[in-house]
């Protein structure tokens, strides 16, 4: 179940209105995540491709504010409101709660309290307790909950999250963007060092930004992560789940600039 301190009923109710128009729950949630990710990257073509799937004659007969695209936007707003109120992984909680009625979801994420404990055990320290920049790695990140907890403790760190589930990787990218973290999120199996897709999120004073890396950048990132991991093992500083390591002596991977786009409701504006 969703974490008890996180009320996601409004979000689930809004998404349920879309599902009742003839869509599966998993498709609705997956499309919602993709719409948010594409909107924040200003990627109009894939965004509109998803929107067109919902623009059936019956759906467009609904008044403005009640169409599926409007409900997706409403759920985005509700998500942001709950994140501001709780400073927690609301997106992951919504996934768990909304997916209870569907076998297509099948993921249950580590409770927030356990993430807090694991971050403490792994040695993620507060800003005033560190010298140099920390690197925090979660090789099976789920919705990115562990990274969010670590990000609250050490927001200036560089974060790496990886998960073989495409939807989980996208949720992590969104969460890192919402929390305004410098992070790389990889979709692929960490055990086989498989990198299928990757996203970079970047901090700015105006709010987080996110962009998908191209194939060359993904290859460069894979090489950097592999070298960094091998160096960590050789130094004998590997941690079991979340890794802490100084990164001042390493070149940051994929340094292309990311346009700053605040994660705001305006990202969901669309034309009829």
mmCIF file of C-alpha atoms in Angstrom, residues 91-240:
data_model
loop_
_atom_site.group_PDB
_atom_site.id
_atom_site.type_symbol
_atom_site.label_atom_id
_atom_site.label_comp_id
_atom_site.label_asym_id
_atom_site.label_seq_id
_atom_site.Cartn_x
_atom_site.Cartn_y
_atom_site.Cartn_z
ATOM 1 C CA UNK A 91 4.489 9.734 -7.479
ATOM 2 C CA UNK A 92 5.612 6.328 -6.204
ATOM 3 C CA UNK A 93 2.820 6.325 -3.619
ATOM 4 C CA UNK A 94 0.266 7.080 -6.354
ATOM 5 C CA UNK A 95 1.682 4.210 -8.425
ATOM 6 C CA UNK A 96 1.238 1.793 -5.514
ATOM 7 C CA UNK A 97 -2.253 2.975 -4.604
ATOM 8 C CA UNK A 98 -3.574 3.221 -8.176
ATOM 9 C CA UNK A 99 -2.013 -0.122 -9.101
ATOM 10 C CA UNK A 100 -3.697 -2.078 -6.305
ATOM 11 C CA UNK A 101 -6.584 -2.957 -8.618
ATOM 12 C CA UNK A 102 -4.348 -4.091 -11.505
ATOM 13 C CA UNK A 103 -1.882 -6.955 -11.880
ATOM 14 C CA UNK A 104 -0.052 -4.959 -14.582
ATOM 15 C CA UNK A 105 1.761 -2.770 -12.020
ATOM 16 C CA UNK A 106 3.433 -5.338 -9.745
ATOM 17 C CA UNK A 107 5.862 -3.008 -7.923
ATOM 18 C CA UNK A 108 6.046 -2.199 -4.218
ATOM 19 C CA UNK A 109 8.637 0.357 -3.175
ATOM 20 C CA UNK A 110 10.725 0.593 -0.012
ATOM 21 C CA UNK A 111 8.840 2.550 2.695
ATOM 22 C CA UNK A 112 10.077 6.080 3.345
ATOM 23 C CA UNK A 113 11.086 5.257 6.913
ATOM 24 C CA UNK A 114 13.286 2.383 5.713
ATOM 25 C CA UNK A 115 14.840 4.648 3.056
ATOM 26 C CA UNK A 116 15.699 7.135 5.798
ATOM 27 C CA UNK A 117 17.414 4.413 7.788
ATOM 28 C CA UNK A 118 19.299 3.028 4.764
ATOM 29 C CA UNK A 119 20.549 6.472 3.778
ATOM 30 C CA UNK A 120 21.852 6.964 7.315
ATOM 31 C CA UNK A 121 23.535 3.542 7.347
ATOM 32 C CA UNK A 122 25.121 4.230 3.951
ATOM 33 C CA UNK A 123 26.702 7.381 5.353
ATOM 34 C CA UNK A 124 24.847 10.081 3.413
ATOM 35 C CA UNK A 125 25.700 13.149 5.473
ATOM 36 C CA UNK A 126 24.253 16.612 5.728
ATOM 37 C CA UNK A 127 25.755 19.546 3.828
ATOM 38 C CA UNK A 128 27.690 20.886 6.821
ATOM 39 C CA UNK A 129 29.273 17.487 7.507
ATOM 40 C CA UNK A 130 31.023 16.962 4.172
ATOM 41 C CA UNK A 131 34.095 18.187 2.352
ATOM 42 C CA UNK A 132 33.750 18.022 -1.410
ATOM 43 C CA UNK A 133 30.838 16.633 -3.369
ATOM 44 C CA UNK A 134 29.230 13.317 -2.531
ATOM 45 C CA UNK A 135 28.121 10.783 -5.137
ATOM 46 C CA UNK A 136 25.034 8.748 -4.296
ATOM 47 C CA UNK A 137 24.126 5.639 -6.310
ATOM 48 C CA UNK A 138 21.044 3.418 -6.169
ATOM 49 C CA UNK A 139 21.367 0.511 -8.674
ATOM 50 C CA UNK A 140 17.721 -0.603 -8.241
ATOM 51 C CA UNK A 141 16.040 2.747 -7.693
ATOM 52 C CA UNK A 142 12.350 1.956 -8.271
ATOM 53 C CA UNK A 143 10.572 5.318 -8.190
ATOM 54 C CA UNK A 144 13.706 7.040 -6.873
ATOM 55 C CA UNK A 145 12.583 7.159 -3.243
ATOM 56 C CA UNK A 146 16.043 6.460 -1.813
ATOM 57 C CA UNK A 147 17.555 9.230 -3.932
ATOM 58 C CA UNK A 148 14.903 11.695 -2.766
ATOM 59 C CA UNK A 149 15.637 10.908 0.874
ATOM 60 C CA UNK A 150 19.376 11.297 0.251
ATOM 61 C CA UNK A 151 18.689 14.477 -1.710
ATOM 62 C CA UNK A 152 17.005 16.090 1.268
ATOM 63 C CA UNK A 153 20.075 15.306 3.382
ATOM 64 C CA UNK A 154 22.662 16.311 0.798
ATOM 65 C CA UNK A 155 21.058 18.332 -2.054
ATOM 66 C CA UNK A 156 24.439 19.286 -3.531
ATOM 67 C CA UNK A 157 25.454 15.677 -4.209
ATOM 68 C CA UNK A 158 25.536 14.036 -7.640
ATOM 69 C CA UNK A 159 22.923 11.278 -7.854
ATOM 70 C CA UNK A 160 22.773 8.142 -10.009
ATOM 71 C CA UNK A 161 19.683 5.941 -10.206
ATOM 72 C CA UNK A 162 19.186 2.843 -12.328
ATOM 73 C CA UNK A 163 16.253 0.472 -12.823
ATOM 74 C CA UNK A 164 15.470 -2.055 -15.538
ATOM 75 C CA UNK A 165 11.760 -1.164 -15.487
ATOM 76 C CA UNK A 166 11.160 1.671 -18.008
ATOM 77 C CA UNK A 167 8.273 3.175 -16.028
ATOM 78 C CA UNK A 168 10.286 3.177 -12.800
ATOM 79 C CA UNK A 169 13.216 4.899 -14.502
ATOM 80 C CA UNK A 170 10.897 7.594 -15.837
ATOM 81 C CA UNK A 171 9.347 8.127 -12.410
ATOM 82 C CA UNK A 172 12.821 8.522 -10.922
ATOM 83 C CA UNK A 173 13.768 11.079 -13.583
ATOM 84 C CA UNK A 174 10.626 13.075 -12.778
ATOM 85 C CA UNK A 175 11.224 12.886 -9.040
ATOM 86 C CA UNK A 176 14.832 14.071 -9.381
ATOM 87 C CA UNK A 177 13.628 16.930 -11.570
ATOM 88 C CA UNK A 178 10.892 17.886 -9.099
ATOM 89 C CA UNK A 179 13.358 17.868 -6.186
ATOM 90 C CA UNK A 180 15.814 19.944 -8.245
ATOM 91 C CA UNK A 181 18.718 17.497 -8.059
ATOM 92 C CA UNK A 182 21.768 17.015 -10.279
ATOM 93 C CA UNK A 183 21.222 13.408 -11.328
ATOM 94 C CA UNK A 184 21.579 10.774 -14.015
ATOM 95 C CA UNK A 185 18.803 8.200 -14.283
ATOM 96 C CA UNK A 186 19.431 5.058 -16.307
ATOM 97 C CA UNK A 187 16.954 2.516 -17.645
ATOM 98 C CA UNK A 188 18.673 -0.850 -17.853
ATOM 99 C CA UNK A 189 19.881 -3.805 -15.813
ATOM 100 C CA UNK A 190 22.637 -2.690 -13.417
ATOM 101 C CA UNK A 191 23.828 -6.287 -12.934
ATOM 102 C CA UNK A 192 24.719 -6.623 -16.614
ATOM 103 C CA UNK A 193 25.718 -2.952 -16.973
ATOM 104 C CA UNK A 194 22.936 -2.508 -19.523
ATOM 105 C CA UNK A 195 22.073 1.073 -20.487
ATOM 106 C CA UNK A 196 19.003 1.364 -22.734
ATOM 107 C CA UNK A 197 17.970 4.963 -22.033
ATOM 108 C CA UNK A 198 19.154 7.696 -19.700
ATOM 109 C CA UNK A 199 18.019 11.094 -18.468
ATOM 110 C CA UNK A 200 19.930 13.990 -16.947
ATOM 111 C CA UNK A 201 18.293 16.267 -14.403
ATOM 112 C CA UNK A 202 19.925 19.537 -13.433
ATOM 113 C CA UNK A 203 19.614 22.005 -10.586
ATOM 114 C CA UNK A 204 18.840 25.660 -11.228
ATOM 115 C CA UNK A 205 17.573 28.560 -9.134
ATOM 116 C CA UNK A 206 14.336 28.487 -11.150
ATOM 117 C CA UNK A 207 13.648 24.788 -10.574
ATOM 118 C CA UNK A 208 14.814 21.447 -11.879
ATOM 119 C CA UNK A 209 15.122 20.501 -15.530
ATOM 120 C CA UNK A 210 15.272 17.154 -17.322
ATOM 121 C CA UNK A 211 16.405 15.918 -20.729
ATOM 122 C CA UNK A 212 16.872 12.517 -22.342
ATOM 123 C CA UNK A 213 20.412 11.703 -23.444
ATOM 124 C CA UNK A 214 21.133 10.660 -27.016
ATOM 125 C CA UNK A 215 22.855 7.353 -27.884
ATOM 126 C CA UNK A 216 26.365 8.812 -27.876
ATOM 127 C CA UNK A 217 25.802 10.436 -24.490
ATOM 128 C CA UNK A 218 24.356 7.210 -23.061
ATOM 129 C CA UNK A 219 27.473 5.356 -24.226
ATOM 130 C CA UNK A 220 29.690 8.030 -22.654
ATOM 131 C CA UNK A 221 27.748 7.818 -19.396
ATOM 132 C CA UNK A 222 28.028 4.013 -19.325
ATOM 133 C CA UNK A 223 31.790 4.226 -19.771
ATOM 134 C CA UNK A 224 32.095 6.817 -16.999
ATOM 135 C CA UNK A 225 29.938 4.850 -14.536
ATOM 136 C CA UNK A 226 31.807 1.603 -15.276
ATOM 137 C CA UNK A 227 35.197 3.252 -14.714
ATOM 138 C CA UNK A 228 33.991 4.952 -11.534
ATOM 139 C CA UNK A 229 32.625 1.674 -10.160
ATOM 140 C CA UNK A 230 35.841 -0.227 -10.921
ATOM 141 C CA UNK A 231 37.877 2.508 -9.210
ATOM 142 C CA UNK A 232 35.587 2.348 -6.182
ATOM 143 C CA UNK A 233 35.983 -1.435 -5.891
ATOM 144 C CA UNK A 234 39.751 -1.147 -6.196
ATOM 145 C CA UNK A 235 39.765 1.480 -3.437
ATOM 146 C CA UNK A 236 37.730 -0.849 -1.210
ATOM 147 C CA UNK A 237 35.003 1.734 -0.531
ATOM 148 C CA UNK A 238 32.014 0.017 -2.124
ATOM 149 C CA UNK A 239 28.752 0.157 -0.150
ATOM 150 C CA UNK A 240 26.030 -2.451 -0.569
#
